[in-house]
Amino acid sequence: MKFLKAEFVQGFIRMANDGWEQGWHERNGGNLSYRAKPEEVESVKENFSVGEWQPIGTSVPGLAGEYFLVTGSGKYFRNVIIKPEDSIGMIELDEKGENYRIVWGLAGGRPTSELPTHLMNHEVKKELTGGRYRVIYHAHTTNVIALTFVLPLEEEVFTRELWEMATECPVVFPAGIGVVPWMVPGGREIAVATSRLMKEYDAAVWAHHGMFAAGEDFDLTFGLMHTIEKAAEILVKLLSMQPQKRQTIQPDDLRRLAEDFKVMLPEKFLYEK
Ligand code: 2HA
Ligand code: ZN
């Protein structure tokens, strides 16, 4: 099958373009990765042209031999839909999970600068979900970033404030949201900090930078990013109108919601204010 005709490739391209249209990917901002299924790799293998092994910059033994579709370093989400063979590519990891090689696309370029964070998040999620989770997404979500200048950089506060912004929020991200303080992006250190939070959460805020989201498929992962960013937009609007809420969803309301929607909301987020 032609590489670009494969359903998983089409889904990846659509998600990248959806993110662009949301305004989360100025210039070369943001990145996306997908851990391909063996049968998907098999279905497009005839198109491969294998490059040289390169160091990942971290070690992900739990992902040895796996294939990933990734956005490229310095590439623009805006161009993914018109120049996919240049903007995205597929990589293969070696048997130690220390090196990668490009097998399709990226036209002489490199995978995303955030490859260490993507792969370390994939490694955590693959193990924790028995392989169900396949998507890691990083976006420069405007309103979440704005909140990182105003709210304390604590997961209890971010989670609780965003839960209160829309009734669907506690149901969509019942485990809450992690928060990474400002760090230099692109390396192993921020990858370690983010993947540690991914053991508990499906989303992590990067202070003054953006957000990472993880999920089973493109719809769930994009939907998670979208829901959190929309909640952040409501909070920004509310704080712009007046600093206090006149009324809100209370901890006991959240407990009742959890019961009806059969989700577990950790008590650490249901504190009295
Ligand atoms: O430029 O978003 O975090 C890509 C990024 C780096
Ligand atoms: Zn970024």
PDB file of N, CA and C in Angstrom, residues 65-137:
ATOM      1  N   GLY A  65      12.728  -2.015  18.986  1.00  0.00           N
ATOM      2  CA  GLY A  65      12.187  -2.587  17.752  1.00  0.00           C
ATOM      3  C   GLY A  65      10.865  -1.990  17.286  1.00  0.00           C
ATOM      4  N   GLU A  66      10.336  -1.012  18.011  1.00  0.00           N
ATOM      5  CA  GLU A  66       9.039  -0.433  17.617  1.00  0.00           C
ATOM      6  C   GLU A  66       9.224   0.643  16.530  1.00  0.00           C
ATOM      7  N   TYR A  67       8.140   0.902  15.811  1.00  0.00           N
ATOM      8  CA  TYR A  67       8.116   1.914  14.752  1.00  0.00           C
ATOM      9  C   TYR A  67       7.182   3.056  15.166  1.00  0.00           C
ATOM     10  N   PHE A  68       7.605   4.292  14.882  1.00  0.00           N
ATOM     11  CA  PHE A  68       6.812   5.478  15.238  1.00  0.00           C
ATOM     12  C   PHE A  68       6.666   6.397  14.039  1.00  0.00           C
ATOM     13  N   LEU A  69       5.471   6.945  13.911  1.00  0.00           N
ATOM     14  CA  LEU A  69       5.257   8.046  12.981  1.00  0.00           C
ATOM     15  C   LEU A  69       5.469   9.319  13.799  1.00  0.00           C
ATOM     16  N   VAL A  70       6.289  10.236  13.294  1.00  0.00           N
ATOM     17  CA  VAL A  70       6.627  11.438  14.070  1.00  0.00           C
ATOM     18  C   VAL A  70       6.633  12.681  13.174  1.00  0.00           C
ATOM     19  N   THR A  71       6.400  13.834  13.794  1.00  0.00           N
ATOM     20  CA  THR A  71       6.614  15.090  13.072  1.00  0.00           C
ATOM     21  C   THR A  71       8.111  15.396  13.091  1.00  0.00           C
ATOM     22  N   GLY A  72       8.546  16.269  12.180  1.00  0.00           N
ATOM     23  CA  GLY A  72       9.971  16.541  12.034  1.00  0.00           C
ATOM     24  C   GLY A  72      10.447  17.751  12.813  1.00  0.00           C
ATOM     25  N   SER A  73      11.731  17.738  13.169  1.00  0.00           N
ATOM     26  CA  SER A  73      12.344  18.878  13.841  1.00  0.00           C
ATOM     27  C   SER A  73      12.393  20.070  12.876  1.00  0.00           C
ATOM     28  N   GLY A  74      11.949  21.218  13.352  1.00  0.00           N
ATOM     29  CA  GLY A  74      11.975  22.421  12.511  1.00  0.00           C
ATOM     30  C   GLY A  74      10.904  22.439  11.425  1.00  0.00           C
ATOM     31  N   LYS A  75      10.036  21.435  11.405  1.00  0.00           N
ATOM     32  CA  LYS A  75       8.961  21.386  10.400  1.00  0.00           C
ATOM     33  C   LYS A  75       7.720  22.076  10.949  1.00  0.00           C
ATOM     34  N   TYR A  76       6.865  22.505  10.044  1.00  0.00           N
ATOM     35  CA  TYR A  76       5.688  23.281  10.424  1.00  0.00           C
ATOM     36  C   TYR A  76       4.420  22.428  10.322  1.00  0.00           C
ATOM     37  N   PHE A  77       3.619  22.405  11.402  1.00  0.00           N
ATOM     38  CA  PHE A  77       2.334  21.676  11.347  1.00  0.00           C
ATOM     39  C   PHE A  77       1.483  22.165  10.173  1.00  0.00           C
ATOM     40  N   ARG A  78       1.604  23.444   9.880  1.00  0.00           N
ATOM     41  CA  ARG A  78       0.851  24.040   8.793  1.00  0.00           C
ATOM     42  C   ARG A  78       1.106  23.352   7.452  1.00  0.00           C
ATOM     43  N   ASN A  79       2.310  22.771   7.311  1.00  0.00           N
ATOM     44  CA  ASN A  79       2.671  22.156   6.032  1.00  0.00           C
ATOM     45  C   ASN A  79       2.415  20.659   5.970  1.00  0.00           C
ATOM     46  N   VAL A  80       2.035  20.056   7.090  1.00  0.00           N
ATOM     47  CA  VAL A  80       1.888  18.596   7.115  1.00  0.00           C
ATOM     48  C   VAL A  80       0.916  18.130   6.040  1.00  0.00           C
ATOM     49  N   ILE A  81      -0.190  18.824   5.894  1.00  0.00           N
ATOM     50  CA  ILE A  81      -1.227  18.387   4.960  1.00  0.00           C
ATOM     51  C   ILE A  81      -0.805  18.540   3.489  1.00  0.00           C
ATOM     52  N   ILE A  82       0.067  19.511   3.197  1.00  0.00           N
ATOM     53  CA  ILE A  82       0.454  19.692   1.786  1.00  0.00           C
ATOM     54  C   ILE A  82       1.785  19.030   1.443  1.00  0.00           C
ATOM     55  N   LYS A  83       2.664  18.832   2.452  1.00  0.00           N
ATOM     56  CA  LYS A  83       3.975  18.222   2.178  1.00  0.00           C
ATOM     57  C   LYS A  83       4.292  17.157   3.230  1.00  0.00           C
ATOM     58  N   PRO A  84       3.431  16.128   3.341  1.00  0.00           N
ATOM     59  CA  PRO A  84       3.641  15.159   4.420  1.00  0.00           C
ATOM     60  C   PRO A  84       4.995  14.455   4.341  1.00  0.00           C
ATOM     61  N   GLU A  85       5.484  14.147   3.139  1.00  0.00           N
ATOM     62  CA  GLU A  85       6.744  13.373   3.038  1.00  0.00           C
ATOM     63  C   GLU A  85       7.943  14.191   3.508  1.00  0.00           C
ATOM     64  N   ASP A  86       7.774  15.505   3.631  1.00  0.00           N
ATOM     65  CA  ASP A  86       8.832  16.371   4.137  1.00  0.00           C
ATOM     66  C   ASP A  86       8.632  16.674   5.627  1.00  0.00           C
ATOM     67  N   SER A  87       7.370  16.797   6.047  1.00  0.00           N
ATOM     68  CA  SER A  87       7.066  17.282   7.397  1.00  0.00           C
ATOM     69  C   SER A  87       7.013  16.174   8.445  1.00  0.00           C
ATOM     70  N   ILE A  88       6.685  14.954   8.004  1.00  0.00           N
ATOM     71  CA  ILE A  88       6.569  13.837   8.954  1.00  0.00           C
ATOM     72  C   ILE A  88       7.415  12.659   8.457  1.00  0.00           C
ATOM     73  N   GLY A  89       7.589  11.677   9.326  1.00  0.00           N
ATOM     74  CA  GLY A  89       8.349  10.506   8.904  1.00  0.00           C
ATOM     75  C   GLY A  89       8.130   9.341   9.837  1.00  0.00           C
ATOM     76  N   MET A  90       8.606   8.170   9.384  1.00  0.00           N
ATOM     77  CA  MET A  90       8.524   6.997  10.263  1.00  0.00           C
ATOM     78  C   MET A  90       9.928   6.620  10.679  1.00  0.00           C
ATOM     79  N   ILE A  91      10.084   6.295  11.969  1.00  0.00           N
ATOM     80  CA  ILE A  91      11.380   5.843  12.484  1.00  0.00           C
ATOM     81  C   ILE A  91      11.236   4.454  13.086  1.00  0.00           C
ATOM     82  N   GLU A  92      12.353   3.738  13.106  1.00  0.00           N
ATOM     83  CA  GLU A  92      12.432   2.419  13.730  1.00  0.00           C
ATOM     84  C   GLU A  92      13.439   2.519  14.863  1.00  0.00           C
ATOM     85  N   LEU A  93      13.178   1.884  16.009  1.00  0.00           N
ATOM     86  CA  LEU A  93      14.149   1.874  17.112  1.00  0.00           C
ATOM     87  C   LEU A  93      14.952   0.573  17.078  1.00  0.00           C
ATOM     88  N   ASP A  94      16.200   0.639  17.561  1.00  0.00           N
ATOM     89  CA  ASP A  94      17.043  -0.566  17.567  1.00  0.00           C
ATOM     90  C   ASP A  94      16.668  -1.505  18.723  1.00  0.00           C
ATOM     91  N   GLU A  95      17.386  -2.593  18.832  1.00  0.00           N
ATOM     92  CA  GLU A  95      16.996  -3.648  19.795  1.00  0.00           C
ATOM     93  C   GLU A  95      17.323  -3.279  21.242  1.00  0.00           C
ATOM     94  N   LYS A  96      18.014  -2.134  21.441  1.00  0.00           N
ATOM     95  CA  LYS A  96      18.276  -1.671  22.806  1.00  0.00           C
ATOM     96  C   LYS A  96      17.393  -0.482  23.171  1.00  0.00           C
ATOM     97  N   GLY A  97      16.742   0.117  22.194  1.00  0.00           N
ATOM     98  CA  GLY A  97      15.966   1.328  22.437  1.00  0.00           C
ATOM     99  C   GLY A  97      16.861   2.529  22.700  1.00  0.00           C
ATOM    100  N   GLU A  98      18.041   2.554  22.053  1.00  0.00           N
ATOM    101  CA  GLU A  98      18.968   3.679  22.237  1.00  0.00           C
ATOM    102  C   GLU A  98      19.200   4.477  20.968  1.00  0.00           C
ATOM    103  N   ASN A  99      18.926   3.861  19.824  1.00  0.00           N
ATOM    104  CA  ASN A  99      19.125   4.527  18.531  1.00  0.00           C
ATOM    105  C   ASN A  99      17.864   4.403  17.682  1.00  0.00           C
ATOM    106  N   TYR A 100      17.738   5.355  16.751  1.00  0.00           N
ATOM    107  CA  TYR A 100      16.628   5.282  15.797  1.00  0.00           C
ATOM    108  C   TYR A 100      17.187   5.414  14.387  1.00  0.00           C
ATOM    109  N   ARG A 101      16.419   4.957  13.394  1.00  0.00           N
ATOM    110  CA  ARG A 101      16.736   5.296  12.012  1.00  0.00           C
ATOM    111  C   ARG A 101      15.444   5.624  11.284  1.00  0.00           C
ATOM    112  N   ILE A 102      15.563   6.554  10.349  1.00  0.00           N
ATOM    113  CA  ILE A 102      14.396   6.954   9.554  1.00  0.00           C
ATOM    114  C   ILE A 102      14.163   5.888   8.483  1.00  0.00           C
ATOM    115  N   VAL A 103      12.917   5.447   8.356  1.00  0.00           N
ATOM    116  CA  VAL A 103      12.608   4.467   7.302  1.00  0.00           C
ATOM    117  C   VAL A 103      11.693   5.059   6.222  1.00  0.00           C
ATOM    118  N   TRP A 104      11.096   6.194   6.523  1.00  0.00           N
ATOM    119  CA  TRP A 104      10.256   6.870   5.504  1.00  0.00           C
ATOM    120  C   TRP A 104      10.174   8.362   5.843  1.00  0.00           C
ATOM    121  N   GLY A 105      10.193   9.211   4.836  1.00  0.00           N
ATOM    122  CA  GLY A 105       9.886  10.639   4.987  1.00  0.00           C
ATOM    123  C   GLY A 105      10.986  11.478   5.611  1.00  0.00           C
ATOM    124  N   LEU A 106      10.605  12.650   6.097  1.00  0.00           N
ATOM    125  CA  LEU A 106      11.462  13.652   6.746  1.00  0.00           C
ATOM    126  C   LEU A 106      12.520  14.271   5.819  1.00  0.00           C
ATOM    127  N   ALA A 107      12.512  13.880   4.570  1.00  0.00           N
ATOM    128  CA  ALA A 107      13.323  14.496   3.513  1.00  0.00           C
ATOM    129  C   ALA A 107      14.660  15.066   4.001  1.00  0.00           C
ATOM    130  N   GLY A 108      15.530  14.215   4.496  1.00  0.00           N
ATOM    131  CA  GLY A 108      16.858  14.660   4.926  1.00  0.00           C
ATOM    132  C   GLY A 108      16.878  15.327   6.287  1.00  0.00           C
ATOM    133  N   GLY A 109      15.714  15.444   6.922  1.00  0.00           N
ATOM    134  CA  GLY A 109      15.630  16.097   8.236  1.00  0.00           C
ATOM    135  C   GLY A 109      15.742  15.095   9.379  1.00  0.00           C
ATOM    136  N   ARG A 110      15.292  15.545  10.547  1.00  0.00           N
ATOM    137  CA  ARG A 110      15.366  14.735  11.762  1.00  0.00           C
ATOM    138  C   ARG A 110      13.995  14.688  12.422  1.00  0.00           C
ATOM    139  N   PRO A 111      13.768  13.670  13.264  1.00  0.00           N
ATOM    140  CA  PRO A 111      12.505  13.663  14.034  1.00  0.00           C
ATOM    141  C   PRO A 111      12.459  14.847  14.996  1.00  0.00           C
ATOM    142  N   THR A 112      11.275  15.123  15.510  1.00  0.00           N
ATOM    143  CA  THR A 112      11.052  16.204  16.475  1.00  0.00           C
ATOM    144  C   THR A 112      12.162  16.350  17.523  1.00  0.00           C
ATOM    145  N   SER A 113      12.455  17.604  17.875  1.00  0.00           N
ATOM    146  CA  SER A 113      13.451  17.887  18.919  1.00  0.00           C
ATOM    147  C   SER A 113      13.013  17.332  20.272  1.00  0.00           C
ATOM    148  N   GLU A 114      11.720  17.059  20.425  1.00  0.00           N
ATOM    149  CA  GLU A 114      11.212  16.509  21.691  1.00  0.00           C
ATOM    150  C   GLU A 114      11.113  14.980  21.640  1.00  0.00           C
ATOM    151  N   LEU A 115      11.904  14.347  20.766  1.00  0.00           N
ATOM    152  CA  LEU A 115      11.850  12.880  20.668  1.00  0.00           C
ATOM    153  C   LEU A 115      12.083  12.177  22.007  1.00  0.00           C
ATOM    154  N   PRO A 116      13.059  12.640  22.837  1.00  0.00           N
ATOM    155  CA  PRO A 116      13.230  11.956  24.137  1.00  0.00           C
ATOM    156  C   PRO A 116      11.950  11.964  24.978  1.00  0.00           C
ATOM    157  N   THR A 117      11.252  13.113  25.061  1.00  0.00           N
ATOM    158  CA  THR A 117      10.021  13.163  25.856  1.00  0.00           C
ATOM    159  C   THR A 117       8.946  12.273  25.230  1.00  0.00           C
ATOM    160  N   HIS A 118       8.797  12.349  23.917  1.00  0.00           N
ATOM    161  CA  HIS A 118       7.790  11.497  23.267  1.00  0.00           C
ATOM    162  C   HIS A 118       8.043  10.029  23.576  1.00  0.00           C
ATOM    163  N   LEU A 119       9.284   9.587  23.389  1.00  0.00           N
ATOM    164  CA  LEU A 119       9.552   8.151  23.543  1.00  0.00           C
ATOM    165  C   LEU A 119       9.481   7.719  25.008  1.00  0.00           C
ATOM    166  N   MET A 120       9.961   8.555  25.917  1.00  0.00           N
ATOM    167  CA  MET A 120       9.866   8.169  27.340  1.00  0.00           C
ATOM    168  C   MET A 120       8.406   8.131  27.789  1.00  0.00           C
ATOM    169  N   ASN A 121       7.576   9.036  27.277  1.00  0.00           N
ATOM    170  CA  ASN A 121       6.138   8.979  27.579  1.00  0.00           C
ATOM    171  C   ASN A 121       5.514   7.714  26.983  1.00  0.00           C
ATOM    172  N   HIS A 122       5.865   7.399  25.748  1.00  0.00           N
ATOM    173  CA  HIS A 122       5.345   6.171  25.118  1.00  0.00           C
ATOM    174  C   HIS A 122       5.731   4.944  25.945  1.00  0.00           C
ATOM    175  N   GLU A 123       6.976   4.944  26.425  1.00  0.00           N
ATOM    176  CA  GLU A 123       7.448   3.765  27.173  1.00  0.00           C
ATOM    177  C   GLU A 123       6.613   3.572  28.444  1.00  0.00           C
ATOM    178  N   VAL A 124       6.383   4.680  29.159  1.00  0.00           N
ATOM    179  CA  VAL A 124       5.577   4.616  30.388  1.00  0.00           C
ATOM    180  C   VAL A 124       4.155   4.155  30.072  1.00  0.00           C
ATOM    181  N   LYS A 125       3.548   4.767  29.066  1.00  0.00           N
ATOM    182  CA  LYS A 125       2.140   4.468  28.750  1.00  0.00           C
ATOM    183  C   LYS A 125       1.961   3.067  28.186  1.00  0.00           C
ATOM    184  N   LYS A 126       2.914   2.615  27.375  1.00  0.00           N
ATOM    185  CA  LYS A 126       2.818   1.259  26.812  1.00  0.00           C
ATOM    186  C   LYS A 126       2.794   0.236  27.952  1.00  0.00           C
ATOM    187  N   GLU A 127       3.699   0.433  28.917  1.00  0.00           N
ATOM    188  CA  GLU A 127       3.775  -0.516  30.024  1.00  0.00           C
ATOM    189  C   GLU A 127       2.510  -0.460  30.896  1.00  0.00           C
ATOM    190  N   LEU A 128       2.091   0.762  31.221  1.00  0.00           N
ATOM    191  CA  LEU A 128       0.950   0.919  32.143  1.00  0.00           C
ATOM    192  C   LEU A 128      -0.383   0.471  31.551  1.00  0.00           C
ATOM    193  N   THR A 129      -0.531   0.558  30.227  1.00  0.00           N
ATOM    194  CA  THR A 129      -1.833   0.273  29.608  1.00  0.00           C
ATOM    195  C   THR A 129      -1.804  -1.027  28.813  1.00  0.00           C
ATOM    196  N   GLY A 130      -0.772  -1.829  29.004  1.00  0.00           N
ATOM    197  CA  GLY A 130      -0.671  -3.072  28.252  1.00  0.00           C
ATOM    198  C   GLY A 130      -0.643  -2.822  26.751  1.00  0.00           C
ATOM    199  N   GLY A 131      -0.059  -1.688  26.355  1.00  0.00           N
ATOM    200  CA  GLY A 131       0.094  -1.401  24.920  1.00  0.00           C
ATOM    201  C   GLY A 131      -1.060  -0.646  24.285  1.00  0.00           C
ATOM    202  N   ARG A 132      -2.115  -0.331  25.062  1.00  0.00           N
ATOM    203  CA  ARG A 132      -3.279   0.355  24.474  1.00  0.00           C
ATOM    204  C   ARG A 132      -2.949   1.755  23.971  1.00  0.00           C
ATOM    205  N   TYR A 133      -2.186   2.521  24.760  1.00  0.00           N
ATOM    206  CA  TYR A 133      -1.897   3.918  24.383  1.00  0.00           C
ATOM    207  C   TYR A 133      -0.873   3.971  23.258  1.00  0.00           C
ATOM    208  N   ARG A 134      -1.177   4.779  22.245  1.00  0.00           N
ATOM    209  CA  ARG A 134      -0.300   4.846  21.077  1.00  0.00           C
ATOM    210  C   ARG A 134       0.064   6.271  20.652  1.00  0.00           C
ATOM    211  N   VAL A 135      -0.571   7.288  21.239  1.00  0.00           N
ATOM    212  CA  VAL A 135      -0.375   8.657  20.739  1.00  0.00           C
ATOM    213  C   VAL A 135       0.188   9.560  21.854  1.00  0.00           C
ATOM    214  N   ILE A 136       1.199  10.340  21.497  1.00  0.00           N
ATOM    215  CA  ILE A 136       1.719  11.399  22.383  1.00  0.00           C
ATOM    216  C   ILE A 136       1.711  12.698  21.570  1.00  0.00           C
ATOM    217  N   TYR A 137       1.185  13.764  22.192  1.00  0.00           N
ATOM    218  CA  TYR A 137       0.959  15.021  21.466  1.00  0.00           C
ATOM    219  C   TYR A 137       1.431  16.197  22.302  1.00  0.00           C
TER     220      TYR A 137
END
